[in-house]
Coordinates of C-alpha atoms in Angstrom, one line a residue:
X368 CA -13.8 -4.6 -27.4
X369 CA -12.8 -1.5 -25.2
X370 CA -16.6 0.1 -25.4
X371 CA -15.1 2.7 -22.4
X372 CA -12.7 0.5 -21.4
X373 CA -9.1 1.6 -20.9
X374 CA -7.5 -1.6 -20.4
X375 CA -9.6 -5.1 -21.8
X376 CA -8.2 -8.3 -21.3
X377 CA -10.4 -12.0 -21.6
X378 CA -9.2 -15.4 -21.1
X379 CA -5.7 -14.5 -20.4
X380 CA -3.1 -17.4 -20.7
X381 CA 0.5 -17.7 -20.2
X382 CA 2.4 -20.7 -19.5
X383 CA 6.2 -21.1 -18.5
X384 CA 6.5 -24.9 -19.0
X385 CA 4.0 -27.0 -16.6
X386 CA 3.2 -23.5 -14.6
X387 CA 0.2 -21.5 -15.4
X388 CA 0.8 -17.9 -14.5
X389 CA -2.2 -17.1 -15.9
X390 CA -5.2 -19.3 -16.7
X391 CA -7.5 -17.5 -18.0
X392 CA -8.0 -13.7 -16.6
X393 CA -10.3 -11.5 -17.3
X394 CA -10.0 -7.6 -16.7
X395 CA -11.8 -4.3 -17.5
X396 CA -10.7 -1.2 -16.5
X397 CA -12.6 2.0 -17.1
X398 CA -11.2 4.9 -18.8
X399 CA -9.9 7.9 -16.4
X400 CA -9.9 5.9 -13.4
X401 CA -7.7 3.6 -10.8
X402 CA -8.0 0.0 -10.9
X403 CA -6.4 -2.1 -8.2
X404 CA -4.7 -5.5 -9.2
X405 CA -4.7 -7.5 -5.9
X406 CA -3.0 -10.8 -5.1
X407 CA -0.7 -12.5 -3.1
X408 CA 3.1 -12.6 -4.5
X409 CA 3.0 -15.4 -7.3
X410 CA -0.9 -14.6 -8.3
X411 CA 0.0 -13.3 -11.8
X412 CA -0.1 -10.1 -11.5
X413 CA 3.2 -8.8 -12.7
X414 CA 2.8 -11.4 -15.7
X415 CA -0.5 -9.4 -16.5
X416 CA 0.8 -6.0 -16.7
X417 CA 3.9 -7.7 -18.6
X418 CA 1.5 -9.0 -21.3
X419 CA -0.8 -5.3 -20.7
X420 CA 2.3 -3.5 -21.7
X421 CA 4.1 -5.9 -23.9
X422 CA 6.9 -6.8 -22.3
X423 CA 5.8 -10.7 -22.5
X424 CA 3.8 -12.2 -25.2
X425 CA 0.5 -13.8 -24.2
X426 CA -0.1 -18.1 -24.7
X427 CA -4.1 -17.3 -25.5
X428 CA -6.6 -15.0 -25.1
X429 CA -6.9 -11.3 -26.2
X430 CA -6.1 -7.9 -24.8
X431 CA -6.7 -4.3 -26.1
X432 CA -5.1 -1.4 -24.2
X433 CA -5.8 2.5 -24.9
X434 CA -8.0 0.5 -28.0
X435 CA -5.3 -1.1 -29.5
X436 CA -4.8 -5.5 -30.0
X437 CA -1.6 -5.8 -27.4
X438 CA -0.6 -8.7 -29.9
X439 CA -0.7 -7.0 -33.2
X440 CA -0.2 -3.7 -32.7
X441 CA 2.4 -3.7 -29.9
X442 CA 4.7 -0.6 -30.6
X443 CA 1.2 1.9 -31.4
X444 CA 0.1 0.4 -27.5
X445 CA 3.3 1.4 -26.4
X446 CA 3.3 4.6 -27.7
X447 CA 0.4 5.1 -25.6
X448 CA 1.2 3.8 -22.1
X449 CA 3.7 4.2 -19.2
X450 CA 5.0 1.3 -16.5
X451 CA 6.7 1.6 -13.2
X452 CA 7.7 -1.8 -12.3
X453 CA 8.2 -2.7 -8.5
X454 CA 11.7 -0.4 -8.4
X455 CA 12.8 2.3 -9.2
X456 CA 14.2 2.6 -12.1
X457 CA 16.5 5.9 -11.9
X458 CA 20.1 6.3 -11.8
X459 CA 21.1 7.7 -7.9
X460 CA 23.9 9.2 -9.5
X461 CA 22.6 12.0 -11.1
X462 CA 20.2 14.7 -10.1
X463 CA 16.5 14.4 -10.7
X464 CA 16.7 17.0 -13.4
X465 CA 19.3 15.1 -15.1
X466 CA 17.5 11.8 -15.1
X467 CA 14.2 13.3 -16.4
X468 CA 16.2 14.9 -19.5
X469 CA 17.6 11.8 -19.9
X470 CA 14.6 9.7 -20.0
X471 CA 13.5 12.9 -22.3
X472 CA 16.5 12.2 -25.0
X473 CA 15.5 8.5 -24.6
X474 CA 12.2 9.3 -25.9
X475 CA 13.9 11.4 -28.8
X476 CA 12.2 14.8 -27.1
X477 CA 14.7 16.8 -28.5
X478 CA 17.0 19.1 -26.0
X479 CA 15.2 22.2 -25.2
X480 CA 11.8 19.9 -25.3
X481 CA 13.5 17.4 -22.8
X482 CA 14.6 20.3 -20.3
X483 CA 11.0 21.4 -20.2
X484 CA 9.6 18.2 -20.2
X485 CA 11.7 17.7 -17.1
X486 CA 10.8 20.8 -15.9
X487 CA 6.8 20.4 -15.9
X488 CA 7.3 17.2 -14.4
X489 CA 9.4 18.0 -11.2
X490 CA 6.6 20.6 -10.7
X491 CA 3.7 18.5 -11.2
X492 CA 5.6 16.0 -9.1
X493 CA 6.5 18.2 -6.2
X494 CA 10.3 17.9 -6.8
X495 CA 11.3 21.2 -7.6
X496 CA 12.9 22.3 -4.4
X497 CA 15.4 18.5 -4.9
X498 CA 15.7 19.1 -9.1
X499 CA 19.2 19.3 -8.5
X500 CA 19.9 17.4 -5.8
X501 CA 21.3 13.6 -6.7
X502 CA 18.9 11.2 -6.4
X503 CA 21.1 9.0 -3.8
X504 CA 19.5 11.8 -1.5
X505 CA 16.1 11.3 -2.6
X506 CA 13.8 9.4 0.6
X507 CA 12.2 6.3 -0.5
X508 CA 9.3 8.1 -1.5
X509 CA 11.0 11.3 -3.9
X510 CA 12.3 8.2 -5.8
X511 CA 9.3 6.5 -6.3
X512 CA 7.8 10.3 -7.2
X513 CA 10.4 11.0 -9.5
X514 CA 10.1 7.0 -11.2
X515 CA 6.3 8.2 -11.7
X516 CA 7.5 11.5 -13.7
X517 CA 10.5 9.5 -15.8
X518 CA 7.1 7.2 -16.7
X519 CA 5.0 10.1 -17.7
X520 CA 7.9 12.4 -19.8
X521 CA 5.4 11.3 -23.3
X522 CA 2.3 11.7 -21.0
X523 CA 0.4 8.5 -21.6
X524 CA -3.2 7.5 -21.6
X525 CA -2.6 4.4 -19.5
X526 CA -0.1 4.1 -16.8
X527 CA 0.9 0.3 -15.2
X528 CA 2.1 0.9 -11.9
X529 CA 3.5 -2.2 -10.7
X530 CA 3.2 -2.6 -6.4
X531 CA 4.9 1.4 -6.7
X532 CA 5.2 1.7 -2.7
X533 CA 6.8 -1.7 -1.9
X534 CA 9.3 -1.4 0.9
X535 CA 8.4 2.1 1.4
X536 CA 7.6 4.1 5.0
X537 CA 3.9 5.1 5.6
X538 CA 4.8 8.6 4.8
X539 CA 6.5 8.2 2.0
X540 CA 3.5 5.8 0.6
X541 CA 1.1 8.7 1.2
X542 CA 3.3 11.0 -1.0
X543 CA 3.1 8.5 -3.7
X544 CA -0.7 8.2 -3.1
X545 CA -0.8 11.9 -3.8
X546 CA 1.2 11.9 -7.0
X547 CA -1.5 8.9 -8.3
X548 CA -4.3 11.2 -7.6
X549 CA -3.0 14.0 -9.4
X550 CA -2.5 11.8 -12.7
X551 CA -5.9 10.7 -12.9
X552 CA -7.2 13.8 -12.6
X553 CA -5.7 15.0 -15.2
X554 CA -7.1 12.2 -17.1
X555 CA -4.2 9.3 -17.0
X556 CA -6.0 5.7 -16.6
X557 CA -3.9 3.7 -13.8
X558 CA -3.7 0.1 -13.5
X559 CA -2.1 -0.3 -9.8
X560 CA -1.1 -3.8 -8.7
X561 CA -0.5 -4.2 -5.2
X562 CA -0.5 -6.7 -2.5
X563 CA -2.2 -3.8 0.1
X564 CA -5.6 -4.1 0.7
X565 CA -5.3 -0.4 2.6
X566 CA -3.8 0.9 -1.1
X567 CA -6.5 -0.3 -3.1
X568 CA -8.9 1.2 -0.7
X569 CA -7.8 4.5 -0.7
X570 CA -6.7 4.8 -4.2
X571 CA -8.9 2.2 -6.9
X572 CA -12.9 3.1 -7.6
X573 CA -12.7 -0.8 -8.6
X574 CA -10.6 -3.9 -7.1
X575 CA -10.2 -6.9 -9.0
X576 CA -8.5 -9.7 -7.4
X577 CA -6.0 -12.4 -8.8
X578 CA -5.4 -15.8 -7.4
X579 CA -3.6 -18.8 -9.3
X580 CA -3.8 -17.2 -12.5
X581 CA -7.6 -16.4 -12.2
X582 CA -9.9 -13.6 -11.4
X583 CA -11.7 -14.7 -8.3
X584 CA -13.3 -11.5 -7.3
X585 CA -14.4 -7.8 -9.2
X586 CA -15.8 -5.0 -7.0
X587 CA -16.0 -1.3 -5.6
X588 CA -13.6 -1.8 -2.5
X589 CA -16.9 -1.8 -0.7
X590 CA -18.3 -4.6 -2.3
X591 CA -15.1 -6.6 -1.6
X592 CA -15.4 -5.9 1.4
X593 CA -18.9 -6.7 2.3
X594 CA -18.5 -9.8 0.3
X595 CA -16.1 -11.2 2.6
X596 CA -18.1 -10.2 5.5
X597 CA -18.4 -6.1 5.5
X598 CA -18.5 -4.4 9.1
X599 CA -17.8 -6.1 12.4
X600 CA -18.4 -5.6 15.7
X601 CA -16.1 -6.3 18.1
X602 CA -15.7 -6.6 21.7
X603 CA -12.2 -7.5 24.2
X604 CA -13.3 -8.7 27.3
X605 CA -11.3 -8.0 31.0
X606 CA -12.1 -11.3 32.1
X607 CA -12.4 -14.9 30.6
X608 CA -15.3 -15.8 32.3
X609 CA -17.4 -12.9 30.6
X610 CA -17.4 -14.3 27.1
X611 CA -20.4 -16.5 27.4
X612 CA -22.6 -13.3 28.2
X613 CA -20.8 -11.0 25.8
X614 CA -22.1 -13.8 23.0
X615 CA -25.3 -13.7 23.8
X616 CA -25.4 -9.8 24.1
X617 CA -24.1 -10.2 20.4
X618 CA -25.8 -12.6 19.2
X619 CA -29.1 -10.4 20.0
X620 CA -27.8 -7.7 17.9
X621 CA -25.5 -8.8 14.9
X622 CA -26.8 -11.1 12.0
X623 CA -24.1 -14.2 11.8
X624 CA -23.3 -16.4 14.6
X625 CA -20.3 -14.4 16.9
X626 CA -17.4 -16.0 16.8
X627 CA -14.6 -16.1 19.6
X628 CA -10.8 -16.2 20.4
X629 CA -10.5 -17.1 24.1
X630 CA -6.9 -16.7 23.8
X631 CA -7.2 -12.5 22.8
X632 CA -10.8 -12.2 24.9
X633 CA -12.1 -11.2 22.1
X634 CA -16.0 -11.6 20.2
X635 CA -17.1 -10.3 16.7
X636 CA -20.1 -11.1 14.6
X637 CA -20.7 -9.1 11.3
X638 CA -23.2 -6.4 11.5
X639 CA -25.2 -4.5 8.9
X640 CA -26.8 -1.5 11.0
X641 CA -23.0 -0.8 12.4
X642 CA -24.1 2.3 14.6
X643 CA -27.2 0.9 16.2
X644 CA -25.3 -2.4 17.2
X645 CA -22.7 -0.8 18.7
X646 CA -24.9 1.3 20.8
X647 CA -27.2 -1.1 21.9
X648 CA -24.1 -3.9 22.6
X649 CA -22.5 -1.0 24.4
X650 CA -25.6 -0.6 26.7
X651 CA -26.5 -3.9 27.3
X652 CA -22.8 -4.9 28.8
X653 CA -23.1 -1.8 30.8
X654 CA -26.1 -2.7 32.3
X655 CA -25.2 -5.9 33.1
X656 CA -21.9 -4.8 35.0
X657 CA -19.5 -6.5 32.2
X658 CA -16.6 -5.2 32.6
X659 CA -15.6 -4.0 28.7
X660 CA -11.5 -3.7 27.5
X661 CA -12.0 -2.3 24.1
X662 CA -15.3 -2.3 21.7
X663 CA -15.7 -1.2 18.1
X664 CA -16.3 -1.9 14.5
X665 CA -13.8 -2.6 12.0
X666 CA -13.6 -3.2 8.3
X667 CA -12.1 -6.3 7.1
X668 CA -8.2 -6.6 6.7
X669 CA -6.2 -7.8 3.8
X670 CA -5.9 -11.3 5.5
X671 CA -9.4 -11.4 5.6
X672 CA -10.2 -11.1 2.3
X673 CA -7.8 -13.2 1.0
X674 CA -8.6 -16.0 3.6
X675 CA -12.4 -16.2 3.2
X676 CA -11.7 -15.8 -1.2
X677 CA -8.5 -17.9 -1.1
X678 CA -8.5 -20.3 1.8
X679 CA -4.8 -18.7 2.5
X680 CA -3.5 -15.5 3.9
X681 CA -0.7 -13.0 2.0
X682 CA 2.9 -13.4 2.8
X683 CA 4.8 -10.9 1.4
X684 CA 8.1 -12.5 2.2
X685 CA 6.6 -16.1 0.5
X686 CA 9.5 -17.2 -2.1
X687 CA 7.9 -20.9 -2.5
X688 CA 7.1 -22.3 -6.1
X689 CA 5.5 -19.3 -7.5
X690 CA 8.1 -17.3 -7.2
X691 CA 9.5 -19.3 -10.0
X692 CA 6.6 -18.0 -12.3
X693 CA 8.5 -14.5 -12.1
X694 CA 11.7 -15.7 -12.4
X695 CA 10.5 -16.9 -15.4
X696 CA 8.8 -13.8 -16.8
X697 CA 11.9 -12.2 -16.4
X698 CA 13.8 -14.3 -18.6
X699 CA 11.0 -13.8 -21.3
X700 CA 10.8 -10.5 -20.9
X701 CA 14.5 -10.3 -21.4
X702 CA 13.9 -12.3 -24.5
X703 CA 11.3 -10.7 -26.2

């Protein structure tokens, strides 16, 4: 079933009593690349990597990771794969050093194999200069850098990273962005869930995203885009009485029917030839005296995708009913 395919999942199912976490999902993830997994908290995304890495069993369906049946052959897949969940997972007492030989010893390294192990990984990581430095000290982001190196001490062919740059700073996302790029290239296969459209963007060569359980959409983060709308041309009034004429001006250029908010000023209409419709909306206001607050093109924003596939924005803070689905996955994860 894997025919190239790092990860392979079809007609994923699991069920925590009346709730469907996931009703049948499908996934394919090429070998040597980044795939974003993205969906709103509750979607199922965490109780796909759990099944993907075998943390959770699976109700129905099948799933092969790294070639291997995640059902029958569970410890050979995990031999072959790393996960960082949404935390990190190392101890802030002791230094970074000490946690990598530890996670080293866990994995029955040996000593001297640990201490190198820990060594190449601080390097690879950019942690060198903080080695010995406690972890308690680490920003949000050397954490997160040095959770990414405890994952890798066995250097696996498939690395789950579960929403790795959750509560973190712009910066410090950027530094874990880095540390990604550097594992595929030297060949590791990421699965990256994440509730950031921007993250997918700049990381994944293919998005798929998760709603109720199911697989709604799979595309280049282009295609997503454009499949919600692609590029848009936008225009902020000064005054209230301009909008009729800034319509018609648009309407002239673009492809859809503009749309407007009287409340911000503001008209957009998707556009296909993004340059030439700028320039010629840009003239044509001039010309006519209208007296222009902003005007642009933009790309469509993670509420907008998730709006036009799912009829509902994200809420990162949301702790409704689905949130129960992971309370639940946790308990069978303890249990299994």
């Amino acid at each position: 079933m894997s025919d190239g395919h790092a990860v392979r999942a079809e007609g994923l199912e699991k069920r925590y009593g009346d709730k469907r976490a996931l009703d049948g999902f499908d996934l394919a993830v090429r070998e040597g690349t980044v795939h974003g997994l993205l969906g709103p908290n509750g979607a199922g995304k965490t109780t796909a990597v759990r099944i993907l890495s075998t943390l959770i069993r699976l109700d129905g369906g099948r799933a092969e990771v790294a070639g291997l049946d995640v059902a029958r052959q569970a410890r050979e897949v995990r031999a072959r794969i790393g996960l960082t969940g949404q935390y990190a997972a190392v101890d802030e007492v002791l230094t970074g050093r000490q946690n990598l030989e530890m996670f080293g010893r866990l994995f029955h390294l040996g000593g001297r194999r640990a201490r190198a192990r820990a060594v190449e990984l601080l390097e690879q990581f950019d942690l060198t200069d903080a080695a010995d430095r406690g972890v308690g000290k680490y920003s949000g982001g050397m954490r997160r850098r040095l959770d990414l190196a405890a994952s890798m001490i066995l250097a696996p062919s498939v690395l789950f990273l579960d929403e790795p740059t959750t509560g973190l700073d712009p910066r410090s996302r950027g530094e874990v962005w880095d540390s990604v790029r550097s594992l595929v290239a030297s060949g590791t296969t990421v699965l990256l869930t994440t509730q950031y459209l921007e993250e997918a963007d700049k990381l994944a060569s293919r998005i798929t995203v998760i709603d109720r359980g199911r697989a709604i959409a799979d595309d280049t983060p282009d295609g997503l885009k454009n499949l919600v709308g692609g590029d848009r041309i936008e225009v902020v009034v000064a005054e209230r009485s301009e909008i009729g004429r800034v319509v018609k001006t648009v309407a002239r250029v673009c492809e859809g029917e503009p749309e407007t908010d009287e409340g911000t000023l503001r008209v957009h209409a998707p556009v296909t030839d993004r340059v030439s419709a700028l320039t010629e909306v840009a003239r044509t206001l001039q010309d006519e005296g209208v007296r222009v607050e902003d005007i642009g093109l933009r790309r469509p924003s993670l509420d907008d995708v998730f709006l036009r596939l799912t009829g509902h924005r994200t809420d990162r803070t949301d702790r409704t009913d689905r949130a129960d689905r992971a309370d639940a996955a946790e308990k069978d994860a303890v249990a299994a």
